[in-house]
PDB file of C-alpha atoms and ligand atoms in Angstrom:
ATOM      1  CA  MET A   1     -13.310  -3.491  11.164  1.00  0.00           C
ATOM      2  CA  LEU A   2     -15.566  -2.164   8.508  1.00  0.00           C
ATOM      3  CA  ALA A   3     -19.328  -2.580   9.019  1.00  0.00           C
ATOM      4  CA  SER A   4     -22.471  -1.205   7.908  1.00  0.00           C
ATOM      5  CA  GLY A   5     -25.124  -3.060   9.739  1.00  0.00           C
ATOM      6  CA  GLY A   6     -25.550  -4.064  13.415  1.00  0.00           C
ATOM      7  CA  GLY A   7     -22.179  -5.156  14.494  1.00  0.00           C
ATOM      8  CA  SER A   8     -23.114  -8.487  15.871  1.00  0.00           C
ATOM      9  CA  ASN A   9     -19.727  -9.898  14.241  1.00  0.00           C
ATOM     10  CA  LEU A  10     -17.903  -6.866  15.509  1.00  0.00           C
ATOM     11  CA  GLN A  11     -19.222  -7.775  18.874  1.00  0.00           C
ATOM     12  CA  ALA A  12     -18.129 -11.268  18.587  1.00  0.00           C
ATOM     13  CA  LEU A  13     -14.519 -10.396  17.867  1.00  0.00           C
ATOM     14  CA  ILE A  14     -14.412  -7.706  20.655  1.00  0.00           C
ATOM     15  CA  ASP A  15     -15.617 -10.654  23.124  1.00  0.00           C
ATOM     16  CA  HIS A  16     -13.400 -13.270  21.698  1.00  0.00           C
ATOM     17  CA  PHE A  17     -10.075 -11.231  22.250  1.00  0.00           C
ATOM     18  CA  ASN A  18     -11.227  -9.945  25.627  1.00  0.00           C
ATOM     19  CA  ALA A  19     -11.765 -13.370  26.618  1.00  0.00           C
ATOM     20  CA  THR A  20      -8.929 -15.020  24.993  1.00  0.00           C
ATOM     21  CA  ASP A  21      -5.680 -12.915  24.628  1.00  0.00           C
ATOM     22  CA  SER A  22      -5.534  -9.467  23.515  1.00  0.00           C
ATOM     23  CA  THR A  23      -2.025  -9.386  23.123  1.00  0.00           C
ATOM     24  CA  VAL A  24      -2.777 -11.526  19.966  1.00  0.00           C
ATOM     25  CA  ALA A  25      -5.087  -8.818  18.393  1.00  0.00           C
ATOM     26  CA  ARG A  26      -7.640  -6.654  19.204  1.00  0.00           C
ATOM     27  CA  VAL A  27     -10.313  -4.289  17.634  1.00  0.00           C
ATOM     28  CA  ALA A  28      -8.541  -0.854  17.362  1.00  0.00           C
ATOM     29  CA  LEU A  29     -11.055   0.782  14.937  1.00  0.00           C
ATOM     30  CA  VAL A  30     -14.476   0.533  13.518  1.00  0.00           C
ATOM     31  CA  VAL A  31     -15.444   2.390  10.529  1.00  0.00           C
ATOM     32  CA  SER A  32     -18.751   2.561   9.008  1.00  0.00           C
ATOM     33  CA  ASP A  33     -20.098   4.114   5.817  1.00  0.00           C
ATOM     34  CA  ARG A  34     -23.378   4.846   7.555  1.00  0.00           C
ATOM     35  CA  ALA A  35     -23.777   7.005  10.599  1.00  0.00           C
ATOM     36  CA  ASP A  36     -26.755   5.147  11.925  1.00  0.00           C
ATOM     37  CA  ALA A  37     -24.634   1.661  12.135  1.00  0.00           C
ATOM     38  CA  GLY A  38     -25.384  -0.241  14.990  1.00  0.00           C
ATOM     39  CA  ALA A  39     -21.620  -1.263  14.998  1.00  0.00           C
ATOM     40  CA  LEU A  40     -20.657   2.505  15.474  1.00  0.00           C
ATOM     41  CA  GLU A  41     -22.809   2.107  18.850  1.00  0.00           C
ATOM     42  CA  ARG A  42     -21.022  -1.289  20.048  1.00  0.00           C
ATOM     43  CA  ALA A  43     -17.454   0.769  19.330  1.00  0.00           C
ATOM     44  CA  ALA A  44     -18.547   3.540  21.498  1.00  0.00           C
ATOM     45  CA  ARG A  45     -19.974   1.408  24.273  1.00  0.00           C
ATOM     46  CA  ALA A  46     -16.376  -1.088  24.033  1.00  0.00           C
ATOM     47  CA  GLY A  47     -14.359   2.319  24.217  1.00  0.00           C
ATOM     48  CA  ILE A  48     -13.031   1.460  20.750  1.00  0.00           C
ATOM     49  CA  ALA A  49     -12.436   4.554  18.136  1.00  0.00           C
ATOM     50  CA  ALA A  50     -15.342   4.587  15.811  1.00  0.00           C
ATOM     51  CA  THR A  51     -15.704   6.960  12.493  1.00  0.00           C
ATOM     52  CA  VAL A  52     -17.745   7.480   9.733  1.00  0.00           C
ATOM     53  CA  VAL A  53     -16.438   7.125   6.283  1.00  0.00           C
ATOM     54  CA  ALA A  54     -18.969   8.353   3.558  1.00  0.00           C
ATOM     55  CA  VAL A  55     -18.807   6.127   0.468  1.00  0.00           C
ATOM     56  CA  ARG A  56     -21.933   7.354  -1.715  1.00  0.00           C
ATOM     57  CA  GLY A  57     -20.958   9.908  -4.415  1.00  0.00           C
ATOM     58  CA  ARG A  58     -17.340   9.890  -3.737  1.00  0.00           C
ATOM     59  CA  GLU A  59     -14.218   8.509  -6.129  1.00  0.00           C
ATOM     60  CA  ALA A  60     -12.693   5.474  -4.912  1.00  0.00           C
ATOM     61  CA  ASP A  61      -9.063   6.949  -4.807  1.00  0.00           C
ATOM     62  CA  ASP A  62     -10.626   9.524  -2.511  1.00  0.00           C
ATOM     63  CA  VAL A  63     -12.245   7.042  -0.167  1.00  0.00           C
ATOM     64  CA  ALA A  64      -8.747   4.991  -0.117  1.00  0.00           C
ATOM     65  CA  ARG A  65      -6.837   7.836   0.986  1.00  0.00           C
ATOM     66  CA  GLU A  66      -9.059   8.483   3.888  1.00  0.00           C
ATOM     67  CA  LEU A  67      -9.468   4.623   4.729  1.00  0.00           C
ATOM     68  CA  LEU A  68      -5.319   4.299   4.535  1.00  0.00           C
ATOM     69  CA  ALA A  69      -4.791   7.554   6.481  1.00  0.00           C
ATOM     70  CA  LEU A  70      -7.410   5.970   9.447  1.00  0.00           C
ATOM     71  CA  PHE A  71      -5.523   2.560   8.996  1.00  0.00           C
ATOM     72  CA  ASP A  72      -2.146   4.345   9.490  1.00  0.00           C
ATOM     73  CA  THR A  73      -3.045   6.414  12.419  1.00  0.00           C
ATOM     74  CA  HIS A  74      -4.640   3.618  14.231  1.00  0.00           C
ATOM     75  CA  ARG A  75      -1.335   1.179  13.134  1.00  0.00           C
ATOM     76  CA  ILE A  76      -4.136  -1.205  11.918  1.00  0.00           C
ATOM     77  CA  GLY A  77      -2.386  -4.612  10.807  1.00  0.00           C
ATOM     78  CA  LEU A  78      -5.600  -6.407   9.775  1.00  0.00           C
ATOM     79  CA  VAL A  79      -8.811  -5.240   8.334  1.00  0.00           C
ATOM     80  CA  VAL A  80     -12.002  -7.291   8.766  1.00  0.00           C
ATOM     81  CA  LEU A  81     -15.118  -6.721   7.035  1.00  0.00           C
ATOM     82  CA  ALA A  82     -18.413  -7.720   8.481  1.00  0.00           C
ATOM     83  CA  GLY A  83     -21.368  -6.682   6.873  1.00  0.00           C
ATOM     84  CA  TYR A  84     -19.756  -3.975   5.049  1.00  0.00           C
ATOM     85  CA  LEU A  85     -21.809  -3.378   2.004  1.00  0.00           C
ATOM     86  CA  LYS A  86     -19.325  -1.444  -0.244  1.00  0.00           C
ATOM     87  CA  LEU A  87     -16.520  -2.674  -2.734  1.00  0.00           C
ATOM     88  CA  ILE A  88     -13.089  -2.007  -0.768  1.00  0.00           C
ATOM     89  CA  PRO A  89     -10.956   0.475  -3.140  1.00  0.00           C
ATOM     90  CA  ALA A  90      -8.098  -1.031  -5.162  1.00  0.00           C
ATOM     91  CA  ALA A  91      -5.439   0.810  -3.375  1.00  0.00           C
ATOM     92  CA  VAL A  92      -6.588  -0.579   0.201  1.00  0.00           C
ATOM     93  CA  VAL A  93      -6.831  -4.052  -1.410  1.00  0.00           C
ATOM     94  CA  ARG A  94      -3.345  -3.741  -2.446  1.00  0.00           C
ATOM     95  CA  ARG A  95      -1.744  -2.231   0.708  1.00  0.00           C
ATOM     96  CA  TYR A  96      -3.581  -4.945   2.882  1.00  0.00           C
ATOM     97  CA  ALA A  97      -3.449  -8.019   0.315  1.00  0.00           C
ATOM     98  CA  GLY A  98      -3.527 -11.119   2.363  1.00  0.00           C
ATOM     99  CA  ARG A  99      -4.384  -9.093   5.225  1.00  0.00           C
ATOM    100  CA  ILE A 100      -8.427  -8.081   4.695  1.00  0.00           C
ATOM    101  CA  VAL A 101     -10.906 -10.766   5.263  1.00  0.00           C
ATOM    102  CA  ASN A 102     -14.581 -10.782   4.644  1.00  0.00           C
ATOM    103  CA  VAL A 103     -17.343 -12.939   6.064  1.00  0.00           C
ATOM    104  CA  HIS A 104     -20.227 -14.001   3.630  1.00  0.00           C
ATOM    105  CA  PRO A 105     -23.123 -15.603   5.132  1.00  0.00           C
ATOM    106  CA  ALA A 106     -23.159 -18.448   2.292  1.00  0.00           C
ATOM    107  CA  LEU A 107     -20.693 -21.065   0.998  1.00  0.00           C
ATOM    108  CA  LEU A 108     -19.036 -19.263  -1.379  1.00  0.00           C
ATOM    109  CA  PRO A 109     -18.385 -19.217  -4.551  1.00  0.00           C
ATOM    110  CA  ALA A 110     -22.195 -20.048  -4.340  1.00  0.00           C
ATOM    111  CA  PHE A 111     -24.571 -17.318  -3.449  1.00  0.00           C
ATOM    112  CA  GLY A 112     -22.249 -14.571  -3.523  1.00  0.00           C
ATOM    113  CA  GLY A 113     -21.092 -11.510  -5.687  1.00  0.00           C
ATOM    114  CA  PRO A 114     -22.802  -8.447  -6.183  1.00  0.00           C
ATOM    115  CA  GLY A 115     -26.041  -7.592  -4.464  1.00  0.00           C
ATOM    116  CA  MET A 116     -25.833 -10.960  -2.816  1.00  0.00           C
ATOM    117  CA  TYR A 117     -26.137  -9.610   0.958  1.00  0.00           C
ATOM    118  CA  GLY A 118     -28.355  -9.982   3.874  1.00  0.00           C
ATOM    119  CA  MET A 119     -31.772 -12.018   3.482  1.00  0.00           C
ATOM    120  CA  ARG A 120     -31.066 -11.792  -0.232  1.00  0.00           C
ATOM    121  CA  VAL A 121     -28.492 -14.492   0.173  1.00  0.00           C
ATOM    122  CA  HIS A 122     -30.690 -16.939   2.434  1.00  0.00           C
ATOM    123  CA  ARG A 123     -33.733 -16.451   0.293  1.00  0.00           C
ATOM    124  CA  ALA A 124     -31.554 -17.488  -2.862  1.00  0.00           C
ATOM    125  CA  VAL A 125     -30.203 -20.683  -0.964  1.00  0.00           C
ATOM    126  CA  ILE A 126     -33.716 -21.879   0.201  1.00  0.00           C
ATOM    127  CA  GLU A 127     -35.211 -21.108  -3.412  1.00  0.00           C
ATOM    128  CA  ALA A 128     -32.612 -23.084  -4.778  1.00  0.00           C
ATOM    129  CA  GLY A 129     -33.427 -26.031  -2.619  1.00  0.00           C
ATOM    130  CA  ALA A 130     -29.796 -26.224  -1.287  1.00  0.00           C
ATOM    131  CA  THR A 131     -29.554 -28.566   1.905  1.00  0.00           C
ATOM    132  CA  GLU A 132     -26.719 -26.891   3.409  1.00  0.00           C
ATOM    133  CA  SER A 133     -25.381 -23.131   3.776  1.00  0.00           C
ATOM    134  CA  GLY A 134     -23.095 -21.409   6.234  1.00  0.00           C
ATOM    135  CA  PRO A 135     -20.820 -18.671   6.452  1.00  0.00           C
ATOM    136  CA  THR A 136     -17.443 -18.237   4.441  1.00  0.00           C
ATOM    137  CA  VAL A 137     -14.646 -16.351   5.691  1.00  0.00           C
ATOM    138  CA  HIS A 138     -12.173 -14.964   2.769  1.00  0.00           C
ATOM    139  CA  LEU A 139      -9.607 -12.752   1.842  1.00  0.00           C
ATOM    140  CA  VAL A 140     -10.528  -9.852  -0.126  1.00  0.00           C
ATOM    141  CA  ASP A 141      -9.901  -8.659  -3.409  1.00  0.00           C
ATOM    142  CA  GLU A 142     -11.097  -6.173  -5.814  1.00  0.00           C
ATOM    143  CA  GLU A 143     -14.352  -8.008  -6.750  1.00  0.00           C
ATOM    144  CA  TYR A 144     -17.287  -8.895  -4.286  1.00  0.00           C
ATOM    145  CA  ASP A 145     -16.749 -12.139  -2.551  1.00  0.00           C
ATOM    146  CA  ARG A 146     -14.116 -13.795  -4.834  1.00  0.00           C
ATOM    147  CA  GLY A 147     -10.948 -13.770  -2.833  1.00  0.00           C
ATOM    148  CA  ALA A 148      -9.433 -17.190  -1.603  1.00  0.00           C
ATOM    149  CA  VAL A 149     -11.473 -18.828   1.073  1.00  0.00           C
ATOM    150  CA  LEU A 150     -10.032 -19.340   4.407  1.00  0.00           C
ATOM    151  CA  ALA A 151     -12.568 -21.451   6.376  1.00  0.00           C
ATOM    152  CA  ARG A 152     -16.080 -22.272   5.769  1.00  0.00           C
ATOM    153  CA  TRP A 153     -18.707 -23.650   8.269  1.00  0.00           C
ATOM    154  CA  PRO A 154     -21.470 -25.681   6.625  1.00  0.00           C
ATOM    155  CA  VAL A 155     -24.832 -25.761   8.833  1.00  0.00           C
ATOM    156  CA  PRO A 156     -27.899 -27.624   7.564  1.00  0.00           C
ATOM    157  CA  VAL A 157     -30.930 -25.636   5.685  1.00  0.00           C
ATOM    158  CA  LEU A 158     -33.954 -27.544   7.219  1.00  0.00           C
ATOM    159  CA  PRO A 159     -37.113 -28.194   5.864  1.00  0.00           C
ATOM    160  CA  GLY A 160     -39.614 -25.154   6.652  1.00  0.00           C
ATOM    161  CA  ASP A 161     -36.610 -22.670   7.185  1.00  0.00           C
ATOM    162  CA  SER A 162     -37.575 -19.045   6.533  1.00  0.00           C
ATOM    163  CA  PRO A 163     -34.911 -16.891   5.206  1.00  0.00           C
ATOM    164  CA  GLU A 164     -34.699 -15.515   8.595  1.00  0.00           C
ATOM    165  CA  SER A 165     -34.427 -18.991  10.587  1.00  0.00           C
ATOM    166  CA  LEU A 166     -31.665 -19.948   8.096  1.00  0.00           C
ATOM    167  CA  ALA A 167     -29.825 -16.499   8.784  1.00  0.00           C
ATOM    168  CA  ALA A 168     -29.964 -17.067  12.626  1.00  0.00           C
ATOM    169  CA  ARG A 169     -28.206 -20.258  12.147  1.00  0.00           C
ATOM    170  CA  VAL A 170     -25.517 -19.135   9.795  1.00  0.00           C
ATOM    171  CA  LEU A 171     -25.166 -16.123  11.911  1.00  0.00           C
ATOM    172  CA  GLN A 172     -24.211 -18.348  15.055  1.00  0.00           C
ATOM    173  CA  ALA A 173     -21.745 -20.335  13.107  1.00  0.00           C
ATOM    174  CA  GLU A 174     -20.206 -16.841  11.831  1.00  0.00           C
ATOM    175  CA  HIS A 175     -19.877 -15.559  15.624  1.00  0.00           C
ATOM    176  CA  ALA A 176     -17.585 -18.686  16.283  1.00  0.00           C
ATOM    177  CA  LEU A 177     -15.800 -18.864  13.296  1.00  0.00           C
ATOM    178  CA  LEU A 178     -14.746 -15.264  12.032  1.00  0.00           C
ATOM    179  CA  PRO A 179     -12.869 -14.306  15.281  1.00  0.00           C
ATOM    180  CA  VAL A 180     -10.707 -17.644  15.117  1.00  0.00           C
ATOM    181  CA  VAL A 181      -9.647 -16.928  11.555  1.00  0.00           C
ATOM    182  CA  VAL A 182      -8.876 -13.304  12.511  1.00  0.00           C
ATOM    183  CA  GLU A 183      -7.042 -14.860  15.773  1.00  0.00           C
ATOM    184  CA  ALA A 184      -5.021 -17.513  13.069  1.00  0.00           C
ATOM    185  CA  LEU A 185      -4.153 -14.385  10.706  1.00  0.00           C
ATOM    186  CA  ALA A 186      -2.788 -12.165  13.616  1.00  0.00           C
ATOM    187  CA  LEU A 187      -0.503 -15.075  14.538  1.00  0.00           C
ATOM    188  CA  GLY A 188       0.490 -15.304  11.044  1.00  0.00           C
ATOM    189  CA  LEU A 189      -0.852 -19.032  10.468  1.00  0.00           C
ATOM    190  CA  ALA A 190      -3.565 -18.265   7.824  1.00  0.00           C
ATOM    191  CA  PRO A 191      -4.749 -21.539   6.675  1.00  0.00           C
ATOM    192  CA  GLN A 192      -3.020 -22.467   3.385  1.00  0.00           C
ATOM    193  CA  ARG A 193      -6.314 -24.233   1.839  1.00  0.00           C
ATOM    194  CA  PRO A 194      -9.685 -23.886   2.853  1.00  0.00           C
ATOM    195  CA  ILE A 195     -10.647 -25.354   6.515  1.00  0.00           C
ATOM    196  CA  THR A 196     -14.143 -26.799   6.666  1.00  0.00           C
ATOM    197  CA  ILE A 197     -15.568 -26.807  10.120  1.00  0.00           C
ATOM    198  CA  THR A 198     -17.791 -29.772  11.345  1.00  0.00           C
ATOM    199  CA  GLY A 199     -20.475 -29.845  13.908  1.00  0.00           C
ATOM    200  CA  GLN A 200     -24.062 -28.276  13.702  1.00  0.00           C
ATOM    201  CA  PRO A 201     -25.432 -25.448  16.093  1.00  0.00           C
ATOM    202  CA  GLY A 202     -27.715 -25.864  18.916  1.00  0.00           C
ATOM    203  CA  THR A 203     -26.834 -29.770  18.996  1.00  0.00           C
ATOM    204  CA  THR A 204     -24.306 -31.588  21.399  1.00  0.00           C
ATOM    205  CA  ASP A 205     -21.580 -31.756  18.884  1.00  0.00           C
ATOM    206  CA  TRP A 206     -21.614 -27.890  18.216  1.00  0.00           C
ATOM    207  CA  PRO A 207     -18.021 -27.303  18.261  1.00  0.00           C
ATOM    208  CA  GLY A 208     -16.822 -24.504  20.560  1.00  0.00           C
ATOM    209  CA  VAL A 209     -13.948 -22.153  20.199  1.00  0.00           C
ATOM    210  CA  ALA A 210     -11.386 -24.849  21.070  1.00  0.00           C
ATOM    211  CA  ASP A 211     -12.749 -27.045  18.262  1.00  0.00           C
ATOM    212  CA  VAL A 212     -12.548 -24.021  15.596  1.00  0.00           C
ATOM    213  CA  ARG A 213      -9.131 -23.314  16.929  1.00  0.00           C
ATOM    214  CA  ARG A 214      -7.986 -26.937  16.472  1.00  0.00           C
ATOM    215  CA  ALA A 215      -9.712 -27.230  13.308  1.00  0.00           C
ATOM    216  CA  LEU A 216      -7.456 -24.044  12.010  1.00  0.00           C
ATOM    217  CA  GLY A 217      -4.300 -25.709  13.448  1.00  0.00           C
ATOM    218  CA  LEU A 218      -3.892 -22.891  16.000  1.00  0.00           C
ATOM    219  CA  THR A 219      -3.780 -25.133  19.235  1.00  0.00           C
ATOM    220  CA  HIS A 220      -1.460 -27.534  17.265  1.00  0.00           C
ATOM    221  CA  ARG A 221       1.142 -24.883  15.650  1.00  0.00           C
ATOM    222  CA  GLU A 222       1.001 -22.531  18.649  1.00  0.00           C
ATOM    223  CA  GLN A 223       2.638 -25.566  20.514  1.00  0.00           C
ATOM    224  CA  GLU A 224       5.106 -26.487  17.773  1.00  0.00           C
ATOM    225  CA  GLN A 225       5.706 -22.308  17.956  1.00  0.00           C
ATOM    226  CA  GLN A 226       6.193 -22.611  21.841  1.00  0.00           C
ATOM    227  CA  ARG A 227       8.451 -25.820  21.469  1.00  0.00           C
ATOM    228  CA  SER A 228      10.540 -24.259  18.535  1.00  0.00           C
TER     229      SER A 228
HETATM  230  C1  LIG B   1     -23.625 -10.985   8.617  1.00  0.00           C
HETATM  231  O1  LIG B   1     -24.645 -11.888   8.424  1.00  0.00           O
HETATM  232  C2  LIG B   1     -22.350 -11.233   7.370  1.00  0.00           C
HETATM  233  O2  LIG B   1     -22.223 -12.523   7.359  1.00  0.00           O
HETATM  234  C3  LIG B   1     -22.629 -10.568   6.479  1.00  0.00           C
HETATM  235  O3  LIG B   1     -22.997  -9.170   7.083  1.00  0.00           O
HETATM  236  C4  LIG B   1     -23.807  -9.457   8.246  1.00  0.00           C
HETATM  237  C5  LIG B   1     -23.281  -8.826   9.387  1.00  0.00           C
HETATM  238  O4  LIG B   1     -24.064  -8.847  10.562  1.00  0.00           O
HETATM  239  N1  LIG B   1     -21.641  -9.877   5.892  1.00  0.00           N
HETATM  240  P1  LIG B   1     -23.457  -7.908  11.926  1.00  0.00           P
HETATM  241  O5  LIG B   1     -23.563  -6.287  11.284  1.00  0.00           O
HETATM  242  O6  LIG B   1     -22.407  -8.245  11.896  1.00  0.00           O
HETATM  243  O7  LIG B   1     -24.370  -8.332  12.750  1.00  0.00           O
END
């Protein structure tokens, strides 16, 4: 996983694969461009290899070589960006085409692209008068937030929402959505079309992991796989 921030999505993946089936996937390496990223501390606490790869002021190809060498050393099969604020070098996108995902805290293609990250996203959503927002998990290509959408989870924008309150509601859905999409990818079950998850945080119909897995076809297809 690549993370520049606090790493709550990293934590969600660590917890998910510890709780479900770590033979499907596990977080094997955490990379940050910032030595002070909370994600690095979470990795250390979980006993996961973690390293800083500086990006600022470096050639993209130089960063790519360092990242790919790390991924080879750690036998990385899937790359997950969660709060990673740098563009992924083209050489890495090419090598991991179809196996590198990002979670964006808005319903792409809306409110995405360069400079749209963190509270700026939620402020723009509220200022636009949108009535819903939510996380999007998408494949990464050479542009910010433009790759194929795998899954999205609309949550309501409530009257009186601040960017912070909206961010918290979106983050809750991110933590439920990202690990299950990664699990699907690890099982070779990438959604062939964007999957929209229904159910609202904090209500009785807040879908649990089982509902998200079903929506992504995991339970159904896994049973099929077991039958075949
Ligand atoms: C999340 O809001 C995610 O959507 C965005 O960056 C934030 C990462 O938060 N890409 P965390 O570092 O995982 O807590």
